[in-house]
Short mmCIF file of C-alpha atoms in Angstrom, two decimals:
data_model
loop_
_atom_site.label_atom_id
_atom_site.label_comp_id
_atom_site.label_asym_id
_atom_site.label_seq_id
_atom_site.Cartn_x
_atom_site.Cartn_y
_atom_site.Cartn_z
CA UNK G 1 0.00 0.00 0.00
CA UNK G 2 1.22 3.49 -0.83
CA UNK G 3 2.08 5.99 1.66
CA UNK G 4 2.28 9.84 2.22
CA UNK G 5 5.48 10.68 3.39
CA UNK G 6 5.80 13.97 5.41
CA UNK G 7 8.81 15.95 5.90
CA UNK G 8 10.32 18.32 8.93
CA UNK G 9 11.70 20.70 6.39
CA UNK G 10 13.83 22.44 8.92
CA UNK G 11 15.49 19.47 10.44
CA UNK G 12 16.17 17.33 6.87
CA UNK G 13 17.54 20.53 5.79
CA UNK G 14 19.66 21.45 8.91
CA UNK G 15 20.82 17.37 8.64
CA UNK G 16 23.50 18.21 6.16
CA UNK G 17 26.34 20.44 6.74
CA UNK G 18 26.41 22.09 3.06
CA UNK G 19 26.12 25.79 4.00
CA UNK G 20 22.50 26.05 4.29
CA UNK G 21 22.67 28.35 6.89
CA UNK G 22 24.04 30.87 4.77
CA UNK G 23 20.84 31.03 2.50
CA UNK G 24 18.06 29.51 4.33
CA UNK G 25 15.46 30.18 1.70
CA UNK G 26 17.60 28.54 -1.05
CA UNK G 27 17.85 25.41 0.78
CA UNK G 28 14.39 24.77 1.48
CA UNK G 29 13.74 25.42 -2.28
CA UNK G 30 16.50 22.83 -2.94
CA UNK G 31 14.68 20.30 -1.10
CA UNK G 32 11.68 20.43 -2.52
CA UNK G 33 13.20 20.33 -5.97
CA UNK G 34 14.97 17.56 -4.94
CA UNK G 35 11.24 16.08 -3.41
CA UNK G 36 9.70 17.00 -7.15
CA UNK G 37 12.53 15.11 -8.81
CA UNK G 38 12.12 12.13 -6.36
CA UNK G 39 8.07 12.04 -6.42
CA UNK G 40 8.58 12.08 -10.27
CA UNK G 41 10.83 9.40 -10.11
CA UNK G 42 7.82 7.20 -8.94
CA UNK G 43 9.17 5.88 -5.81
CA UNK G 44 7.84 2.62 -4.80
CA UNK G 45 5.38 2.76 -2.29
CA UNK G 46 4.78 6.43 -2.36
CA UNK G 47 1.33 8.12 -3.22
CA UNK G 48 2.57 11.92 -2.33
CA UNK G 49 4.66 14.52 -0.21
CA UNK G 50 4.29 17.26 2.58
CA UNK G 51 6.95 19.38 2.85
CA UNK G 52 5.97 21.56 6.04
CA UNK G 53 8.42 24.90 6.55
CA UNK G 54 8.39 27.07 9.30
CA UNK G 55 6.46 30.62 9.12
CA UNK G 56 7.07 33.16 9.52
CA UNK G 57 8.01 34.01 6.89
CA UNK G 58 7.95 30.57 5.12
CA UNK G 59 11.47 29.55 3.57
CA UNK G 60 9.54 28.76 -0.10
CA UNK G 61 5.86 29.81 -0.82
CA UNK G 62 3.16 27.52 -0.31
CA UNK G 63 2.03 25.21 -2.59
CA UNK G 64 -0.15 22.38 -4.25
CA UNK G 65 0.83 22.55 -8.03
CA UNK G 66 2.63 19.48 -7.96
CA UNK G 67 2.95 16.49 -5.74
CA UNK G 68 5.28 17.58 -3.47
CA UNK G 69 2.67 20.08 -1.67
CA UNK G 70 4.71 22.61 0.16
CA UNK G 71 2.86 23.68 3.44
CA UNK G 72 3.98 26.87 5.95
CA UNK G 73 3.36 25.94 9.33
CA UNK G 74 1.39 28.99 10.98
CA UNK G 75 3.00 28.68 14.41
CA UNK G 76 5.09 25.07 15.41
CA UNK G 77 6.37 23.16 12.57
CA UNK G 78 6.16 20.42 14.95
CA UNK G 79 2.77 20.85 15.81
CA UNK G 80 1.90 21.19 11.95
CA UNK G 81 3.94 18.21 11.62
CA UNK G 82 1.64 16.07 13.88
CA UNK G 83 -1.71 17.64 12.92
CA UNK G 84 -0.97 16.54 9.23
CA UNK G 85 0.34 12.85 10.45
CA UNK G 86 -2.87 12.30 12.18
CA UNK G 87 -5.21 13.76 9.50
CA UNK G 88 -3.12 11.10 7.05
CA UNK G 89 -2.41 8.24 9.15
CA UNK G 90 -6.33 8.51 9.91
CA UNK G 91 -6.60 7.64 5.92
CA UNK G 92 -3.41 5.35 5.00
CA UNK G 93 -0.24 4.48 6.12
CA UNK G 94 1.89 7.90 6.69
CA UNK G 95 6.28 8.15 6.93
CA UNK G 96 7.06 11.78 8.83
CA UNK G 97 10.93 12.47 7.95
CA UNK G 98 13.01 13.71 10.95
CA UNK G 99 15.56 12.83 13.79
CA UNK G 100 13.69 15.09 16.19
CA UNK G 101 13.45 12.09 19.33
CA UNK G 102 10.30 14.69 20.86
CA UNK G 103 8.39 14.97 17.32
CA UNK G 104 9.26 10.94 16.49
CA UNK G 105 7.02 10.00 20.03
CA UNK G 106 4.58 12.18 18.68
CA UNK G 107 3.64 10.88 15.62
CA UNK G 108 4.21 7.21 16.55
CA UNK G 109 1.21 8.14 19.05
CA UNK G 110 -1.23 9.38 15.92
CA UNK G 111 -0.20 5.86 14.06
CA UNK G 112 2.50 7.55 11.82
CA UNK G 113 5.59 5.75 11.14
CA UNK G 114 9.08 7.74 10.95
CA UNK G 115 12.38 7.61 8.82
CA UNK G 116 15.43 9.53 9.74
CA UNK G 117 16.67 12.47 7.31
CA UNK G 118 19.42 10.38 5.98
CA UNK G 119 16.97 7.22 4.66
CA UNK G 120 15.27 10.32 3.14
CA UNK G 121 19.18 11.76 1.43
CA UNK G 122 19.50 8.65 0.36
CA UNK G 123 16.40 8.44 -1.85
CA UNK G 124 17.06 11.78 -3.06
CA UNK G 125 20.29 11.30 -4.23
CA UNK G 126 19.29 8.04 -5.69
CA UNK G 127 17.28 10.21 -8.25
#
C-alpha cells in the first residue's frame, strides 16, 4: 500500500552540513526540488509529499501545483507536523521524515511511522 510521506523541512535541511545556513530560503527550495525530482521518479510505495516549513516568513511559498505540496506551518512546525500525520495516518499508512526524538514519540502516538533524514538523502540522491 502506498504511503504519504511527510517531511520536517527544517530538520532534513539542517541534517547536512552544506552551508545552508548561509541562504536559508535557497535550501528549502532545494529540497523540494529535490522532493519533485524524487516524487517524479515514482518511488515505490509512495502516493505523495508534505513538505511543512516554518512561518514566519515561510522559507519557499506555499504550494499544491505538484505532488510535493509545500505547506507553511502557521506557528510550530512540529505541531503542523503532527496535525498533518494524524489527518493522514487517519486515511493510509503515513512516513514523517526527521531525527527530532520529541516529534518521532509524537507521531508514533497518531499511528505515523518515521524515517530519519538520511533514509530520506538517500532516496534523493538516488534520483
Amino acid at each position: 500500500m502506498e504511503r504519504i510521506v511527510v517531511v520536517d523541512g527544517a530538520n532534513v535541511v539542517g541534517s547536512r552540513p552544506d552551508g545552508w545556513w548561509k541562504d536559508r530560503v535557497g535550501a528549502a527550495r532545494r529540497l523540494r526540488d529535490h522532493l519533485e525530482d524524487w516524487i517524479a521518479d515514482q518511488p515505490e510505495g509512495v502516493s505523495g509529499v508534505i513538505l511543512v516549513v516554518e512561518a514566519p516568513p515561510p522559507p519557499v511559498a506555499e504550494d499544491d501545483r505538484g505532488d510535493v505540496y509545500v505547506l507553511a506551518a502557521p506557528g510550530s512546525g512540529d505541531d503542523t507536523i503532527v496535525e498533518r500525520a494524524e489527518a493522514s495516518a487517519s486515511v493510509g499508512p503515513t512516513v514523517v521524515v526527521t531525527a527530532d526524538r520529541a516529534l518521532r514519540e509524537r507521531v508514533h502516538a497518531v499511528g505515523a511511522e518515521t524515517e530519519s533524514p538520511s533514509w530520506l538523502w538517500s532516496q534523493l540522491d538516488a534520483v
